[in-house]
XYZ file of C-alpha atoms in Angstrom:
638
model
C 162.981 -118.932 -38.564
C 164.086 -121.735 -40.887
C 167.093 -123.769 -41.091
C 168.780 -124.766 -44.654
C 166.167 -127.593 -44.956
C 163.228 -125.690 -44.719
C 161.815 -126.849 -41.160
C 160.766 -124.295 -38.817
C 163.329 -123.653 -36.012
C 161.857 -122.514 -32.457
C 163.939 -121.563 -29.798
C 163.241 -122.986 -26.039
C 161.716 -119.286 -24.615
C 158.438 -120.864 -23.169
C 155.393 -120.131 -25.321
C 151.680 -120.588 -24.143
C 149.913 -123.319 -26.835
C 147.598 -121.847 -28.726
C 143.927 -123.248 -27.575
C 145.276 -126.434 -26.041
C 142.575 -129.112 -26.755
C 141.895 -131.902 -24.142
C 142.309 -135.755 -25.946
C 141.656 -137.735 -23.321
C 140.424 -137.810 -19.611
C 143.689 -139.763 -18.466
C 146.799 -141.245 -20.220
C 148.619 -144.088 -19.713
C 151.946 -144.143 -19.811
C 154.964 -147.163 -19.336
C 158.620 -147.094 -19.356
C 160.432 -149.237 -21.994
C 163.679 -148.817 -21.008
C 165.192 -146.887 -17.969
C 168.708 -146.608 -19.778
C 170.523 -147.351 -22.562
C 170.874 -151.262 -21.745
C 168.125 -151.955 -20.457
C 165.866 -155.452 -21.944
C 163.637 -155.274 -24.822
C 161.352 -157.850 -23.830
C 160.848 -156.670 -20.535
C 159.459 -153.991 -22.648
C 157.504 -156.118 -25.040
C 155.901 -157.720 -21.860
C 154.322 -154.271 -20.272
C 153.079 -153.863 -23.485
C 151.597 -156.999 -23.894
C 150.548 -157.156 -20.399
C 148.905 -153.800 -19.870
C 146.619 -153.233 -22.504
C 146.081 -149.595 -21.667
C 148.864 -148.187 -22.263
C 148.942 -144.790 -25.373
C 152.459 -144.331 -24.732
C 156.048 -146.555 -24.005
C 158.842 -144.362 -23.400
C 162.463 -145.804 -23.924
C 164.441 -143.603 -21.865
C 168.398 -144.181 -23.187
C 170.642 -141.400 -22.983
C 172.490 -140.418 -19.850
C 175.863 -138.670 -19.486
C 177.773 -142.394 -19.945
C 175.730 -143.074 -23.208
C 176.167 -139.842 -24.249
C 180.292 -140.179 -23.714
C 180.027 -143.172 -25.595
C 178.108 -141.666 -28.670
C 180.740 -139.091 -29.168
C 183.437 -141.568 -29.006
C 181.585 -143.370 -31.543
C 180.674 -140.173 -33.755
C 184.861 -139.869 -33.936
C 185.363 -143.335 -35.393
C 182.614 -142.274 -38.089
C 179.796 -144.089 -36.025
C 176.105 -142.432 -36.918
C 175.850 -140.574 -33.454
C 172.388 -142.849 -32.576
C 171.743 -145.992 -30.759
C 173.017 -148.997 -32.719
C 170.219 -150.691 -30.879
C 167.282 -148.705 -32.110
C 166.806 -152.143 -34.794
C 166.172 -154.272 -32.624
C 164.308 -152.607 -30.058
C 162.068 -151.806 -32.725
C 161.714 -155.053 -34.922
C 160.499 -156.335 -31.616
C 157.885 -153.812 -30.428
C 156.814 -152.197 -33.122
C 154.363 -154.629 -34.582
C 152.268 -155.195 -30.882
C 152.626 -151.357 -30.469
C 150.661 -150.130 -33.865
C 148.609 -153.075 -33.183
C 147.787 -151.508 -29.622
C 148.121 -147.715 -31.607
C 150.993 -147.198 -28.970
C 152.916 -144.235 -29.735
C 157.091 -144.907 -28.562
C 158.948 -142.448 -27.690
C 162.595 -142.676 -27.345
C 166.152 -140.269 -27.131
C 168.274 -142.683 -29.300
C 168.775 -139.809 -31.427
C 167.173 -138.124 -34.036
C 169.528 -139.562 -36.733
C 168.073 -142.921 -36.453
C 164.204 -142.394 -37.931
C 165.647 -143.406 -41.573
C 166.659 -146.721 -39.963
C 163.372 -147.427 -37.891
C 161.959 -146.503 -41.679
C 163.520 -149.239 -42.914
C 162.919 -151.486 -39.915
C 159.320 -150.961 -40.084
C 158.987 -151.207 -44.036
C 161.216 -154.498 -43.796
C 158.262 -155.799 -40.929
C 155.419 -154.376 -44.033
C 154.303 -151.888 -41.801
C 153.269 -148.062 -42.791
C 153.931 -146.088 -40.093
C 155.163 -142.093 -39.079
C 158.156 -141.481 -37.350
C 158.948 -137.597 -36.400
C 162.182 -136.674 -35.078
C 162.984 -133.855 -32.743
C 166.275 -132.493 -32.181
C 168.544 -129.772 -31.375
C 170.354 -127.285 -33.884
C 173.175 -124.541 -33.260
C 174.640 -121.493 -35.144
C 177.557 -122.852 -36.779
C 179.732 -120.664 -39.232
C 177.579 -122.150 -42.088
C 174.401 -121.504 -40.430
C 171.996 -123.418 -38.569
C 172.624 -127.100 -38.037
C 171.653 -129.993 -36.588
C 174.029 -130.244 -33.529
C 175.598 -133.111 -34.974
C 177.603 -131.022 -37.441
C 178.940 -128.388 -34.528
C 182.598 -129.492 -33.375
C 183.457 -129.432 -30.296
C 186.691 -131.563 -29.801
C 187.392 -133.432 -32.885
C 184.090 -134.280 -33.983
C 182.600 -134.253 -30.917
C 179.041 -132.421 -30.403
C 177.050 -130.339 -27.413
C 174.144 -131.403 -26.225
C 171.096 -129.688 -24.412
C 168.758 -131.377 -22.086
C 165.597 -130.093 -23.731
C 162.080 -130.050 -22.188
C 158.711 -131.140 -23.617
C 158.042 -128.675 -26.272
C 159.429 -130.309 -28.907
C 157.465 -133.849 -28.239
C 154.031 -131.912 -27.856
C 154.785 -130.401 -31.328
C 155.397 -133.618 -32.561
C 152.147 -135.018 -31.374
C 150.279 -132.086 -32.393
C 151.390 -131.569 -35.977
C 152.219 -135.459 -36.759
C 150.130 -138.124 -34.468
C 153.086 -140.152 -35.256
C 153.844 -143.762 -34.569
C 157.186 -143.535 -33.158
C 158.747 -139.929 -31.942
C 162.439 -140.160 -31.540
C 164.682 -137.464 -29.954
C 168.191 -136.308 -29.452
C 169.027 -135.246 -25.730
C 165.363 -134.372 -24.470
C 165.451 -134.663 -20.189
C 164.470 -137.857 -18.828
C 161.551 -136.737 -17.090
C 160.676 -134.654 -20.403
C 160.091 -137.430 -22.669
C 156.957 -138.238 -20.374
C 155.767 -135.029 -19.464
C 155.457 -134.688 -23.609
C 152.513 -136.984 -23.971
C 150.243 -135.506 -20.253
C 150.767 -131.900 -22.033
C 149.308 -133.234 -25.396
C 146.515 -135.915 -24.292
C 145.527 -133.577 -21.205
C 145.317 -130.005 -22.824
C 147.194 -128.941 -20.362
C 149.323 -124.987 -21.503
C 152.544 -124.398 -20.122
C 151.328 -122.084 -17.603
C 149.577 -124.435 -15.286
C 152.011 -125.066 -13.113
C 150.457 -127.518 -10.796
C 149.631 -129.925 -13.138
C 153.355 -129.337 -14.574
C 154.582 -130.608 -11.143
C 152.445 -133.799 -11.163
C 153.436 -134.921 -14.158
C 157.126 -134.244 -13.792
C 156.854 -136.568 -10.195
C 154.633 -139.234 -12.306
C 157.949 -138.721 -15.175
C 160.781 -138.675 -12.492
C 159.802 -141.696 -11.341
C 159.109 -143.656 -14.419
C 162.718 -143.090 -15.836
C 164.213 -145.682 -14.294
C 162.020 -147.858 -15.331
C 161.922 -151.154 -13.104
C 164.094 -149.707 -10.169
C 160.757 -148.684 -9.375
C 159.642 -151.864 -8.995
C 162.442 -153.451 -6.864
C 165.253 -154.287 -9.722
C 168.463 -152.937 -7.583
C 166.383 -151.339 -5.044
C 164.879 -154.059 -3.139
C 167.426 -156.386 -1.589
C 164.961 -158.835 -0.335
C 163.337 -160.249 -3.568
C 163.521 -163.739 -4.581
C 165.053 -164.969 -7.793
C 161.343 -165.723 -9.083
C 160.356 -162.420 -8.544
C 163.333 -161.118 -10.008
C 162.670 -162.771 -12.787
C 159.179 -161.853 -13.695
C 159.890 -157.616 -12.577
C 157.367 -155.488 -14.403
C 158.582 -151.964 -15.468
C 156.347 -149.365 -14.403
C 153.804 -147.456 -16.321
C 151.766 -144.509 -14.687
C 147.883 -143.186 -15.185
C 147.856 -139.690 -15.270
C 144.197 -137.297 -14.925
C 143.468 -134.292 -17.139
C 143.812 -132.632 -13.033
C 147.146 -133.622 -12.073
C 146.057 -136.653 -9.937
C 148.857 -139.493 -10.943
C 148.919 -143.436 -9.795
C 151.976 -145.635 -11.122
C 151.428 -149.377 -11.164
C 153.214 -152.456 -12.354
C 151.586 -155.014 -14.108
C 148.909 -157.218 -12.537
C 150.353 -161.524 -11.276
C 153.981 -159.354 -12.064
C 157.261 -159.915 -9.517
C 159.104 -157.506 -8.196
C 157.694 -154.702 -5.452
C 155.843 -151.620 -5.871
C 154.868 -149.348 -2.645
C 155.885 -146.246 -0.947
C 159.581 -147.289 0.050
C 160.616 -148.267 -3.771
C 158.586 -144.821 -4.506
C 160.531 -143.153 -1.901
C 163.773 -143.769 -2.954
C 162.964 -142.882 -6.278
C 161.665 -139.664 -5.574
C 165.394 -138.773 -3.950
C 166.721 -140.315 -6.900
C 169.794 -138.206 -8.444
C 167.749 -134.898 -6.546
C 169.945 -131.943 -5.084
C 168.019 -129.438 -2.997
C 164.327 -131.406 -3.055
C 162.607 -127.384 -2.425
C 164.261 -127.077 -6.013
C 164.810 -129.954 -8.329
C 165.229 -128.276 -11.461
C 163.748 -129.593 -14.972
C 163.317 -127.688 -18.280
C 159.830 -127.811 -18.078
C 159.202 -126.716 -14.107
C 161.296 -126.554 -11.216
C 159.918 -128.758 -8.663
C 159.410 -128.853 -4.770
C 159.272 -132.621 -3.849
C 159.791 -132.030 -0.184
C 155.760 -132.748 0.847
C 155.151 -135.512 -1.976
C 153.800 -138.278 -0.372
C 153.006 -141.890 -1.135
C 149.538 -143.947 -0.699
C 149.742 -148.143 -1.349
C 146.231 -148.426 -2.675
C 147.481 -151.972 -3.694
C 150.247 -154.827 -4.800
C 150.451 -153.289 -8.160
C 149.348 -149.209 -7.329
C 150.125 -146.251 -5.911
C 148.974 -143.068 -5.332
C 151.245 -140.198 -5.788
C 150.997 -136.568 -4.524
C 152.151 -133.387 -3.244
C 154.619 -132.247 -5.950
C 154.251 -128.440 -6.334
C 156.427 -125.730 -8.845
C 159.218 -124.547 -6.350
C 159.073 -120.753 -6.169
C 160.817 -119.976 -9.191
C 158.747 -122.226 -11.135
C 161.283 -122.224 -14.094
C 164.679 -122.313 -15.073
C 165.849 -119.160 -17.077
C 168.746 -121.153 -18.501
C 168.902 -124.667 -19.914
C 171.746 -126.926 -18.605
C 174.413 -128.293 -21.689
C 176.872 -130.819 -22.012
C 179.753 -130.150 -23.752
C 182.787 -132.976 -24.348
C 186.023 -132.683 -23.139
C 189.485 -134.309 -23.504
C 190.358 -135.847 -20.529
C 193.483 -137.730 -21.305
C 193.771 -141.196 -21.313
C 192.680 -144.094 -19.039
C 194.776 -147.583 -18.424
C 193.881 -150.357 -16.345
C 194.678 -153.716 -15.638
C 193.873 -156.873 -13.559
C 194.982 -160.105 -12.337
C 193.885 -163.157 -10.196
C 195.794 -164.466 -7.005
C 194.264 -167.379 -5.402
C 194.834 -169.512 -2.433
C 196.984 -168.772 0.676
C 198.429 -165.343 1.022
C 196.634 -163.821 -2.022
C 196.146 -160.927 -0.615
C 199.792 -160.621 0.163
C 200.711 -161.277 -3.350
C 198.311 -159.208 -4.395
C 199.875 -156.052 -2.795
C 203.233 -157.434 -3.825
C 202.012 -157.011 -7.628
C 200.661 -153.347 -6.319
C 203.963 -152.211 -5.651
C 205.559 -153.369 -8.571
C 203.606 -151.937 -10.756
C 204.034 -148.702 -9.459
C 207.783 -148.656 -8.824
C 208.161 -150.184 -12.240
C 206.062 -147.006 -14.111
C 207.889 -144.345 -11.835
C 211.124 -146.028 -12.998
C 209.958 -144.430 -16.791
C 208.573 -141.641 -15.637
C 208.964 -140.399 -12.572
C 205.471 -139.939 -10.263
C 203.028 -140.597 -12.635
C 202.211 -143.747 -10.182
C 200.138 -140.863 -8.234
C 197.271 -141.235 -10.941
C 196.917 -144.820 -10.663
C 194.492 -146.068 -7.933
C 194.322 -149.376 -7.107
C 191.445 -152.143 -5.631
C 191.394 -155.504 -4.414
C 188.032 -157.445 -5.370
C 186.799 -159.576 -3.131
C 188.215 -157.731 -0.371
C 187.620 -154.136 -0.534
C 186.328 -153.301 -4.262
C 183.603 -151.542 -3.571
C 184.987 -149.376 0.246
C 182.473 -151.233 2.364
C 183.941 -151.505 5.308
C 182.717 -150.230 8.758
C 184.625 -146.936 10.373
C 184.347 -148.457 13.789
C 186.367 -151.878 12.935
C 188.738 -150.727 10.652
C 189.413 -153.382 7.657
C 190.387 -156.793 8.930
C 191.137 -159.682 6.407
C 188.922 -162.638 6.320
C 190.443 -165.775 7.272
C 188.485 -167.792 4.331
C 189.376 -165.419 1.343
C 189.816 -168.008 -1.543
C 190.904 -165.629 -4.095
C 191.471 -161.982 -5.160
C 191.966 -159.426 -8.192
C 193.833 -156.894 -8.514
C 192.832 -153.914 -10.405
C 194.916 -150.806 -10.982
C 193.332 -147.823 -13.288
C 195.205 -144.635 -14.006
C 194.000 -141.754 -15.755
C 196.911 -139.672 -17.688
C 197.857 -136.590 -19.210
C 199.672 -138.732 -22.236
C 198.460 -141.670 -24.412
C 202.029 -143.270 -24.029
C 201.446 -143.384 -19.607
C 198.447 -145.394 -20.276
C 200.307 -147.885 -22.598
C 203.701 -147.664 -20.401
C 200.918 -148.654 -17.367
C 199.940 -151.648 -19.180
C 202.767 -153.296 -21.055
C 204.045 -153.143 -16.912
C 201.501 -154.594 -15.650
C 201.250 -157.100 -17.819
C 204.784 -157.980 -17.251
C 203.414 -159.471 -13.973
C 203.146 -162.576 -15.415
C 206.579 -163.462 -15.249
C 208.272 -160.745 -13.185
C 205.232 -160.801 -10.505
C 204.448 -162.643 -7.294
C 203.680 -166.439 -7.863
C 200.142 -167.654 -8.593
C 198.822 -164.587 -10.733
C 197.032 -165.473 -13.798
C 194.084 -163.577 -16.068
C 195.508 -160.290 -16.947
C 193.269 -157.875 -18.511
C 194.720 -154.657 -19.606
C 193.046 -151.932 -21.924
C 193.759 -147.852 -23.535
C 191.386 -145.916 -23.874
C 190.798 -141.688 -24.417
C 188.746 -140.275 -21.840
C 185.818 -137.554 -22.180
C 184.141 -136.064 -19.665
C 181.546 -134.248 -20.111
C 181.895 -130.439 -19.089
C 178.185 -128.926 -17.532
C 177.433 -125.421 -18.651
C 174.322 -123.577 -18.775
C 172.949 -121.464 -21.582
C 170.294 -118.878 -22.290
C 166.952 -120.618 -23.327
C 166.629 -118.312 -26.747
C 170.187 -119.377 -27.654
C 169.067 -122.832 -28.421
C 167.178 -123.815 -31.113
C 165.294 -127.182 -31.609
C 163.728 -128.158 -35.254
C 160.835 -131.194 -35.581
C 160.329 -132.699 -38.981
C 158.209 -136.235 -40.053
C 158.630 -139.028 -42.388
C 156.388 -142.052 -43.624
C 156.616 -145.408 -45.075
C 154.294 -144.391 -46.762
C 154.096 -141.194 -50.138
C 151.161 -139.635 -48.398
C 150.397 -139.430 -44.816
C 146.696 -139.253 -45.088
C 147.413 -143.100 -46.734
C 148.799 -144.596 -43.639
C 147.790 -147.750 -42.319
C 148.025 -147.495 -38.493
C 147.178 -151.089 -38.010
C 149.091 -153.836 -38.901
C 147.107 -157.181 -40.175
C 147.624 -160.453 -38.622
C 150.433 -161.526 -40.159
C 152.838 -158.694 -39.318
C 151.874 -158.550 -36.193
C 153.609 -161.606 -36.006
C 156.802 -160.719 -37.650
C 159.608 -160.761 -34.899
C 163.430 -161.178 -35.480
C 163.519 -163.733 -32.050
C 161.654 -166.307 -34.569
C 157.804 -166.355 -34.936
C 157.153 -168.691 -31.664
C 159.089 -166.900 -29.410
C 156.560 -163.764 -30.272
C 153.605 -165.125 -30.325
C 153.617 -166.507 -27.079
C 153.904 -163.031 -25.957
C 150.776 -161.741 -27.686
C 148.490 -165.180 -27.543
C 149.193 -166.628 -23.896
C 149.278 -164.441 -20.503
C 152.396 -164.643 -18.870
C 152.841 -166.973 -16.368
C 152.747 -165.530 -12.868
C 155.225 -166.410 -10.299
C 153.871 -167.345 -6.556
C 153.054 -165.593 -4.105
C 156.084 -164.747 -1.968
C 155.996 -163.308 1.559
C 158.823 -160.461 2.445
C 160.639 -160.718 5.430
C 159.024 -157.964 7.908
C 160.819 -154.943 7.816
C 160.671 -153.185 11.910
C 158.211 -150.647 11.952
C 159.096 -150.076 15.683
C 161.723 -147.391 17.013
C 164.765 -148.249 16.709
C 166.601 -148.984 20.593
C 168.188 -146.739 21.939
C 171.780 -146.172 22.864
C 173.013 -149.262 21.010
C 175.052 -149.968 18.342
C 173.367 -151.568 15.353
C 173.519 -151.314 11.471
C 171.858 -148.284 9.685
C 170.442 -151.058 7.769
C 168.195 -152.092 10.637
C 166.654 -148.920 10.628
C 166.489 -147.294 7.335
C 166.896 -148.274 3.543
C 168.344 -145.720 0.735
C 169.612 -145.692 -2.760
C 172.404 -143.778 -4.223
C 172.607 -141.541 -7.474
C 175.244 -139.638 -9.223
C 175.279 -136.500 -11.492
C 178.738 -135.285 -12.447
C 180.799 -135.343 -9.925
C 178.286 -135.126 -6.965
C 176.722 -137.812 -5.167
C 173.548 -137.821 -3.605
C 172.102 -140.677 -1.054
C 168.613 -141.278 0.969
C 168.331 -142.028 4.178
C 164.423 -143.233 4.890
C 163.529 -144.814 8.016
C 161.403 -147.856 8.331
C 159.581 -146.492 11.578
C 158.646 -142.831 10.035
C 158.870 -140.844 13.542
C 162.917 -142.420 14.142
C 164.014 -139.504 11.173
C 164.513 -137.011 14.275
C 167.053 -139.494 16.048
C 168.069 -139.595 13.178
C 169.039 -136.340 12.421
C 171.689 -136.231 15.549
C 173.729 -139.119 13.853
C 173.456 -138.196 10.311
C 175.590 -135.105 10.502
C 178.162 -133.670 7.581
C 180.657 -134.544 9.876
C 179.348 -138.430 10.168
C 178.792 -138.079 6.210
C 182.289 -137.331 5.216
C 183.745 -139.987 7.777
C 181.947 -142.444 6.385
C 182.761 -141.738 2.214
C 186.677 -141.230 3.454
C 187.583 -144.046 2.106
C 186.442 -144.045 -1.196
C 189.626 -140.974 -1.448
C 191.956 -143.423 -0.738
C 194.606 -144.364 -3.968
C 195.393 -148.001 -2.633
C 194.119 -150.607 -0.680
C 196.606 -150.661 1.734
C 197.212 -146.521 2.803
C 199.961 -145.739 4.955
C 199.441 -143.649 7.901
C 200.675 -140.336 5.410
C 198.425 -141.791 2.954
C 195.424 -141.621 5.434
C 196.591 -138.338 6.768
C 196.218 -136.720 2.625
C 192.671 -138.586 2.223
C 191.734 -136.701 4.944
C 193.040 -133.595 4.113
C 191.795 -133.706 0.868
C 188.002 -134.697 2.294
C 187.890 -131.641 4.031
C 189.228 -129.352 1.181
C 187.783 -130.414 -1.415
C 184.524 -132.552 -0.152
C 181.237 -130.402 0.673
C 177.902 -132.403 2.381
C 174.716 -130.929 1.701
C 171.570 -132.666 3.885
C 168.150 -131.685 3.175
C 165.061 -132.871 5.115
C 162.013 -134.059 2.947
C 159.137 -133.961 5.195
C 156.650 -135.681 2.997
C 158.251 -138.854 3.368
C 160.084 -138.627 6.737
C 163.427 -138.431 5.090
C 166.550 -137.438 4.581
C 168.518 -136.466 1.282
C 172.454 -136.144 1.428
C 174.296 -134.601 -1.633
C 177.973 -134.916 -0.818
C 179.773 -132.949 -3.492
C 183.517 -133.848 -5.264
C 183.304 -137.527 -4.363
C 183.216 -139.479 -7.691
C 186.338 -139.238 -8.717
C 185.319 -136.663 -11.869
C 182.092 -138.707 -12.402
C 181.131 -141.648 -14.700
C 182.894 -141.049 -17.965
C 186.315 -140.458 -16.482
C 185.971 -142.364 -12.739
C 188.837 -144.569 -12.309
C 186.768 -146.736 -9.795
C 184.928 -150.078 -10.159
C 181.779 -148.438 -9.181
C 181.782 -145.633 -11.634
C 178.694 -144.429 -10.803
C 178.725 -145.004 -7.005
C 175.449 -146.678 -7.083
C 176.919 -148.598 -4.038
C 177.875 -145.678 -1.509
C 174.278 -146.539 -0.379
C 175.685 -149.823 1.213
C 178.406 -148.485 1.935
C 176.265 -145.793 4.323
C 174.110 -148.803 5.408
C 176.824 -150.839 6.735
C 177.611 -148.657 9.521
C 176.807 -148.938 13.085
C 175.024 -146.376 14.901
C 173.560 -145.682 18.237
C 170.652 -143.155 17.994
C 169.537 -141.667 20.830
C 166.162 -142.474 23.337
């Protein structure tokens, strides 16, 4: 089938390649960029550092950036990373030096801009695009022209098929796709360089673990994992790259002299990373059984990785979409109280506010909730001892958000709030305030022959056959940062930081029968898809997960997150008495064991407050619940 252009359109029904042809013995493979803000010369160092590497794979879409693209696409934006410039001025000279192939989800629309970016560096190069089309009533199109709500466009979280095609028909320099899975965009390159067909399912597995954990790129290596790392080593982190075998055998590694920390724990919690049921974490391109992968420190900088195996229904049937929807519109506002009784002003301004909107229109104060930071921002407090108020608070801020049904709530919310400055408690000072329309994104899931995906190429060059895949000296040293901030990338090593010692972590049961902090005795990590929340709980001292086990119950679970349901920071007893009720409506907890790694996964479903594009908390994501979990006390049993 063709589209009106004339490319070849192939729907996402798995196909076997035809005589798959091994490239290489093993691949190496790094992570660029773990989201959409992530650093580009934390990329241009693993490039420069590890010399190995065929692939760097910027990994930047995620349901937020994918929010904010649509929002974009209605004020007439392109639909692609305005980034994609920059990120490639900088790394595409070293990478056709080092004939690194990038791949990145910016979106497809971008490859006439990286054109143009690489002709203005003088280098010829091939950039293929890969993206998703839909029956619209002219036809076929590129997603981009299907309208969902006012402009607004699906998306599909495609597998690898459309990268291997790439690679197959293009050897390009620079593959860029629109919403390809995260895990996808690495498993692309093992199918390609390994020969591997889409039938062996074992080597499938391995390379979706070795892909799973690369897309975060340096959470891997201790960046807002680790909570014990100096600033020095924070400051040299390495983002992780992985060596993958024509057999399925996979190692990831940071770069050698690098900061940061790479061994089984950071593995561990990566592996339960944003996973529901671990017997079936589902992909495009396998579903995958992660509950007897296991994790071997071979050294500093390496690991071992094995055990991942195709769950019993080794693939999905349907594809999982994203589809925009109006959500109404989101106000919020803050303000700074300082000094003596700040908190008490603080929920002086609370009140007002509210009373003052309801004045207008009656009970719309019911979608506004409300946080004090630097007291209770972020819920962490411990169910045992309640929420008592520091003697030494210095300051506070308020922050109220609502999320309404009408555009003229959200500005009513903030002309009120701002009104605090002269109608408010005494002392308040820094008022923010800002409108926005909210999207969420709406999950669906669709037949895999109902989607279409379309690859095509383009060159700096009038004939491919002409291209130059290797820049000469001099454009190799063309950077936008200014020539000597480059080259002392490419000409010197980086400069290693020292040696630093960790503070011992208790490998020892924990005691029994008294009351310490979770922390003591395990470490996790938080993730978030949608609406649902999932957290690990991994024990320092391996054999402790079946004491374990009698704490962590979904009782204990939903307890403990209660208080993220609250609207205020300051619930009245009928206030508590609703969270409550509404935990145990409307809250589910899930809690898997994953043997491999003596662990335990927790999804705990409804808790985000409709997830990151429409959340009306500070910690949209909830990457924090996992503090939250380990500030508890608990006494596990002899």
């Amino acid at each position: 089938m063709e589209n009106q252009d004339g490319h070849e359109l192939h729907d996402c029904v798995m196909k076997l390649r035809e005589n798959p042809q091994r490239q290489r013995e093993k691949v190496f493979i790094g992570c660029g960029a773990g989201f959409g803000g992530d650093r580009p010369l934390a990329a241009l160092k693993l490039l420069q550092r590890v010399k190995e590497l065929n692939y760097l794979v910027l990994e930047c879409l995620a349901e937020r950036t994918l929010a904010e693209r649509y929002r974009e696409m209605l004020q007439g934006g392109d639909g692609f990373d305005s980034r994609i410039s920059d990120w490639m001025r900088l790394l595409l000279p070293l990478a056709m030096e080092r004939r690194t192939c990038i791949i990145t989800n910016m979106g497809a629309g971008a490859q006439e801009n990286v054109i143009k970016t690489a002709s203005s560096l003088g280098l010829n190069i091939t950039v293929a695009v890969a993206y998703e089309v839909g029956l619209t009533k002219s036809g076929l199109q590129p997603f981009a022209a299907k309208s969902c709500i006012k402009g607004g466009v699906v998306s599909t979280y495609l597998g690898a098929a459309p990268i291997v095609q790439c690679l197959e028909r293009y050897q390009p320099d620079v593959i860029i796709t629109s919403r390809v899975a995260d895990a996808a965009l690495f498993l692309g390159p093992m199918v390609y360089e390994l020969g591997w067909n889409w039938d062996e399912l074992e080597q499938l597995a391995q390379g979706t673990l070795a892909g799973h954990l690369l897309e975060c790129g340096c959470q891997l290596t201790g960046g807002d994992t680790h909570r014990d790392l100096s600033f020095s080593q924070l400051l040299n982190l390495s983002l992780p790259f992985a060596e993958v075998s024509f057999d399925g055998k996979v190692y990831v590694g940071k770069a050698d002299g690098s900061g940061g920390i790479l061994d089984t724990s950071t593995c561990a919690e990566q592996l339960l990373y944003e996973v529901g049921n671990p017997a079936a974490y589902i992909t495009p391109d396998v579903i995958l059984d992660v509950r007897d992968v296991s994790f071997q420190s071979l050294s500093s900088c390496r690991v071992l990785c094995t055990g991942a195996k195709p769950s019993m229904e080794s693939r999905p049937n349907k594809l999982l979409q994203l589809v925009p929807k109006d959500r109404g519109w989101k106000g919020w506002g803050e303000i700074s109280y300082g000094g003596y009784g700040s908190v008490k002003r603080a929920k002086a301004a609370e009140f007002l506010v509210r009373a003052w909107v309801d004045e207008i229109f009656p009970g719309i104060s019911k979608h506004i909730l409300s946080y004090i930071i630097g007291l209770d921002s972020l819920k962490i407090t411990s169910t045992d001892k309640g929420n008592p108020l520091s003697n030494d608070i210095q300051d506070v801020r308020l922050r109220m958000d609502g999320r309404f049904k009408q555009e003229q709530h959200a500005v009513l919310f903030c002309k009120e709030f701002t009104a605090l400055y002269t109608n408010g408690p005494a002392g308040g000072g820094g008022i923010s305030t800002g409108v926005r329309e909210e999207i969420i994104l709406k999950k669906e899931v669709v037949d895999r022959h109902d989607i279409f995906w379309c690859t095509k190429v383009k060159s700096t060059t009038s004939a491919m056959s002409n291209i130059v895949r290797t820049p000469n000296a001099e454009q190799v040293k063309t950077n936008p940062l200014g020539d000597s901030v480059f080259s002392s990338y490419i000409r010197k090593e980086e400069r290693c930081c020292p040696e630093f010692s960790f503070p011992p972590v208790c490998v020892s049961p924990a005691p029994p029968g008294q009351l310490i902090p979770l922390y003591k005795v395990v470490h996790s990590r938080a993730g978030d898809k949608g609406n649902d929340l999932n957290f690990s709980i991994i024990p320092h001292f391996p054999p402790d997960i079946e004491r374990l086990k009698t704490v962590i119950t979904p009782e204990w679970v939903k307890v403990v997150v209660s208080t993220l349901m609250d609207s205020s920071s300051f619930p009245d007893s009928d206030s508590i008495d609703r969270r409550n009720e509404l935990v145990n409506e409307h809250v589910k907890v899930e809690i898997y064991e994953v043997k491999g790694i003596h662990s335990l996964n927790i999804v705990v479903r409804n808790i985000l407050d409709g997830g990151v594009n429409c959340s009306r908390r500070i910690d949209r994501h909830g990457k924090t619940i996992s503090d939250l979990v380990l500030s508890q006390q608990v006494a596990l049993p002899p």
